[in-house]
């Protein structure tokens, strides 16, 4: 027995459908760049290698473009209404990955060299700027009050995004103990800004471009922000306990780098005796050796940091869903969003 | 005998008046940034040193903010109408200086360390991004069709700016001779994009915010673009023959760095026998030594490159003035613009 007359498409099908819808406009948009920037963008988007040849499997999931398309459909429009927004958020996402990799000094992404590693730091800074400028231009060209509202949403998200990146960078210089320790709620605020703002903006932009009233766009925006925190918490879990075969990073990589991730911060904030032992280990002299890193992972787990991160991700997903419950949305798109949300943070595949 | 009833203010007075008008809004705007970015911005704007104390004489002339204020006045509005535009272009100018210094590897600017040198490359990339985002947000918050038009102007200029920077970076890998040599007209296009677009945008934004019709904004935009090429040609002259006491750079610095500047490109494009000797010198093995650099400067001069750059600057200034002649502008502001234009490229003081 089935309660619905239409089958709910599985998440990968939804992502594929959205990607196919957006792709021509994204290709067209990238063509407007200086040829050199277009090449860098194609590389960064996983469309081509350093030599220009396509590289299968190096594209992202296309989460943000899908949210923009579904946002438009949820607001009662057609997926096409969200395409301009999808292009803008994909361009911004690409820009932010390029600049992030410079800031973090990361040399690989999705098993390929990062843009600064492949093309040099200066060209990578500029390529990011070019994508940023193109994203703004793309929305600024949408005529009338709709375009104005769209630019407003994007510019707000951009402000939040760079704010979150600053918060994240500054966490690194904060101590592991004492009154200056990074608290879990500060981490949540950082992740909302750094990761959630663009996810929320993507869904809201789609809705705005489809002519949705402000409460619908705002609900989608808030859902995306919760999703961002969930996404970041899962990312942190994988950064410590993820399978290197799947993550492409060495085991415990975030602990080796002494990153202030949610599981560690949650562990340190707990009353469990393991928390004090973790504190002592992290504030000890010199970097952690292999045994130290393994011990730190055990202590984070013992002090409840791992469980706290799983709970955080679940709570944030639940909060994202309730944002959608609170407003009227087209049923098909609501179903697709509810299918997509848990899939997006399932990072095991 | 005087033909005018009001005295024409000298250029420094005009710049001071505009700076005073814009300053409170610019300070207010920078306060919206993450405190860390606000500190970097204040440093970059010359308001404070690395330790936070003010540093006299490290501010720029404030050319772009003045053009925005005068653009508003020229369109018959009050200077206040242009202030939001002035803030946006100053933020963009600051962003572009921060990122430019990373790309060029420059360690000093206005006799102080550059932002990447003082704060690190990652923080400098992010601080630039934050200023970029704030500039867009500033204009996106202007309500109604005026805000839409303003964002449109800015986003167009940003696209041109990064395009020009790409052109400039790619010049460096082009040869000194043969069919791939950089021609003077390519340089002109680069300078129009890289330097002219934001100057033009500044004046046009002021006009747009004061409610000017499109032809007035376009004329101001074109004038600014010509001004940008003139500015760049003068910059190149100073980069070779400028007094180190005034420029703060070693004599012949652009020749030492083998930069493809207008005087050199114009010299290479000439039929003069000195052009071929210059070609041979530049394509010789290894970097130029002190005597080689001096000889190169002599050959550029002999082949007419220095004269060509002076002529270029004059022609571009004349073209800027004729753009203003073609439209109806408020007379006081026209006078101020005509006073300011030649002053802005007088870089001897």
PDB file of N, CA and C in Angstrom, chain B residues 5-36:
ATOM      1  N   UNK B   5      31.906  84.404 -10.597  1.00  0.00           N
ATOM      2  CA  UNK B   5      31.620  85.109  -9.348  1.00  0.00           C
ATOM      3  C   UNK B   5      32.124  84.311  -8.148  1.00  0.00           C
ATOM      4  N   UNK B   6      32.254  82.979  -8.314  1.00  0.00           N
ATOM      5  CA  UNK B   6      32.773  82.191  -7.195  1.00  0.00           C
ATOM      6  C   UNK B   6      34.175  81.716  -7.543  1.00  0.00           C
ATOM      7  N   UNK B   7      35.038  81.752  -6.546  1.00  0.00           N
ATOM      8  CA  UNK B   7      36.417  81.311  -6.727  1.00  0.00           C
ATOM      9  C   UNK B   7      36.436  79.787  -6.921  1.00  0.00           C
ATOM     10  N   UNK B   8      37.221  79.300  -7.884  1.00  0.00           N
ATOM     11  CA  UNK B   8      37.387  77.846  -8.063  1.00  0.00           C
ATOM     12  C   UNK B   8      38.318  77.317  -6.980  1.00  0.00           C
ATOM     13  N   UNK B   9      37.832  76.384  -6.181  1.00  0.00           N
ATOM     14  CA  UNK B   9      38.660  75.827  -5.105  1.00  0.00           C
ATOM     15  C   UNK B   9      39.808  75.035  -5.698  1.00  0.00           C
ATOM     16  N   UNK B  10      41.003  75.117  -5.089  1.00  0.00           N
ATOM     17  CA  UNK B  10      42.111  74.286  -5.573  1.00  0.00           C
ATOM     18  C   UNK B  10      41.861  72.809  -5.240  1.00  0.00           C
ATOM     19  N   UNK B  11      42.511  71.935  -6.003  1.00  0.00           N
ATOM     20  CA  UNK B  11      42.251  70.491  -5.900  1.00  0.00           C
ATOM     21  C   UNK B  11      42.378  69.929  -4.481  1.00  0.00           C
ATOM     22  N   UNK B  12      43.444  70.276  -3.728  1.00  0.00           N
ATOM     23  CA  UNK B  12      43.553  69.683  -2.386  1.00  0.00           C
ATOM     24  C   UNK B  12      42.359  70.040  -1.494  1.00  0.00           C
ATOM     25  N   UNK B  13      41.827  71.253  -1.677  1.00  0.00           N
ATOM     26  CA  UNK B  13      40.641  71.658  -0.907  1.00  0.00           C
ATOM     27  C   UNK B  13      39.425  70.814  -1.278  1.00  0.00           C
ATOM     28  N   UNK B  14      39.297  70.541  -2.578  1.00  0.00           N
ATOM     29  CA  UNK B  14      38.171  69.715  -3.047  1.00  0.00           C
ATOM     30  C   UNK B  14      38.273  68.320  -2.430  1.00  0.00           C
ATOM     31  N   UNK B  15      39.478  67.758  -2.480  1.00  0.00           N
ATOM     32  CA  UNK B  15      39.678  66.409  -1.926  1.00  0.00           C
ATOM     33  C   UNK B  15      39.387  66.378  -0.428  1.00  0.00           C
ATOM     34  N   UNK B  16      39.835  67.424   0.274  1.00  0.00           N
ATOM     35  CA  UNK B  16      39.595  67.483   1.727  1.00  0.00           C
ATOM     36  C   UNK B  16      38.101  67.580   2.024  1.00  0.00           C
ATOM     37  N   UNK B  17      37.425  68.423   1.275  1.00  0.00           N
ATOM     38  CA  UNK B  17      35.988  68.588   1.491  1.00  0.00           C
ATOM     39  C   UNK B  17      35.258  67.259   1.289  1.00  0.00           C
ATOM     40  N   UNK B  18      35.596  66.561   0.218  1.00  0.00           N
ATOM     41  CA  UNK B  18      34.933  65.280  -0.063  1.00  0.00           C
ATOM     42  C   UNK B  18      35.281  64.248   1.005  1.00  0.00           C
ATOM     43  N   UNK B  19      36.544  64.215   1.423  1.00  0.00           N
ATOM     44  CA  UNK B  19      36.969  63.242   2.426  1.00  0.00           C
ATOM     45  C   UNK B  19      36.200  63.455   3.724  1.00  0.00           C
ATOM     46  N   UNK B  20      36.066  64.736   4.122  1.00  0.00           N
ATOM     47  CA  UNK B  20      35.337  65.039   5.365  1.00  0.00           C
ATOM     48  C   UNK B  20      33.868  64.634   5.290  1.00  0.00           C
ATOM     49  N   UNK B  21      33.306  64.802   4.086  1.00  0.00           N
ATOM     50  CA  UNK B  21      31.903  64.449   3.901  1.00  0.00           C
ATOM     51  C   UNK B  21      31.694  62.931   3.993  1.00  0.00           C
ATOM     52  N   UNK B  22      32.655  62.172   3.467  1.00  0.00           N
ATOM     53  CA  UNK B  22      32.496  60.712   3.359  1.00  0.00           C
ATOM     54  C   UNK B  22      32.945  60.000   4.645  1.00  0.00           C
ATOM     55  N   UNK B  23      33.921  60.567   5.319  1.00  0.00           N
ATOM     56  CA  UNK B  23      34.582  59.902   6.437  1.00  0.00           C
ATOM     57  C   UNK B  23      33.630  59.254   7.472  1.00  0.00           C
ATOM     58  N   UNK B  24      32.621  60.007   7.998  1.00  0.00           N
ATOM     59  CA  UNK B  24      31.766  59.371   9.017  1.00  0.00           C
ATOM     60  C   UNK B  24      31.073  58.103   8.508  1.00  0.00           C
ATOM     61  N   UNK B  25      30.595  58.133   7.267  1.00  0.00           N
ATOM     62  CA  UNK B  25      29.897  56.960   6.719  1.00  0.00           C
ATOM     63  C   UNK B  25      30.872  55.813   6.488  1.00  0.00           C
ATOM     64  N   UNK B  26      32.097  56.144   6.099  1.00  0.00           N
ATOM     65  CA  UNK B  26      33.097  55.096   5.856  1.00  0.00           C
ATOM     66  C   UNK B  26      33.503  54.446   7.186  1.00  0.00           C
ATOM     67  N   UNK B  27      33.672  55.255   8.204  1.00  0.00           N
ATOM     68  CA  UNK B  27      33.999  54.736   9.540  1.00  0.00           C
ATOM     69  C   UNK B  27      32.862  53.828  10.028  1.00  0.00           C
ATOM     70  N   UNK B  28      31.640  54.304   9.854  1.00  0.00           N
ATOM     71  CA  UNK B  28      30.455  53.552  10.268  1.00  0.00           C
ATOM     72  C   UNK B  28      30.385  52.212   9.535  1.00  0.00           C
ATOM     73  N   UNK B  29      30.695  52.243   8.258  1.00  0.00           N
ATOM     74  CA  UNK B  29      30.635  51.049   7.431  1.00  0.00           C
ATOM     75  C   UNK B  29      31.684  50.028   7.886  1.00  0.00           C
ATOM     76  N   UNK B  30      32.907  50.482   8.102  1.00  0.00           N
ATOM     77  CA  UNK B  30      33.987  49.587   8.520  1.00  0.00           C
ATOM     78  C   UNK B  30      33.661  48.949   9.871  1.00  0.00           C
ATOM     79  N   UNK B  31      32.918  49.676  10.708  1.00  0.00           N
ATOM     80  CA  UNK B  31      32.503  49.134  12.020  1.00  0.00           C
ATOM     81  C   UNK B  31      31.590  47.920  11.892  1.00  0.00           C
ATOM     82  N   UNK B  32      30.964  47.747  10.729  1.00  0.00           N
ATOM     83  CA  UNK B  32      30.067  46.600  10.544  1.00  0.00           C
ATOM     84  C   UNK B  32      30.845  45.305  10.312  1.00  0.00           C
ATOM     85  N   UNK B  33      32.131  45.450  10.001  1.00  0.00           N
ATOM     86  CA  UNK B  33      32.948  44.260   9.735  1.00  0.00           C
ATOM     87  C   UNK B  33      33.249  43.519  11.030  1.00  0.00           C
ATOM     88  N   UNK B  34      33.607  42.261  10.923  1.00  0.00           N
ATOM     89  CA  UNK B  34      34.190  41.528  12.048  1.00  0.00           C
ATOM     90  C   UNK B  34      35.350  42.375  12.583  1.00  0.00           C
ATOM     91  N   UNK B  35      35.481  42.480  13.923  1.00  0.00           N
ATOM     92  CA  UNK B  35      36.508  43.375  14.494  1.00  0.00           C
ATOM     93  C   UNK B  35      37.906  43.162  13.904  1.00  0.00           C
ATOM     94  N   UNK B  36      38.202  41.919  13.592  1.00  0.00           N
ATOM     95  CA  UNK B  36      39.517  41.628  13.018  1.00  0.00           C
ATOM     96  C   UNK B  36      39.657  42.272  11.637  1.00  0.00           C
TER      97      UNK B  36
END
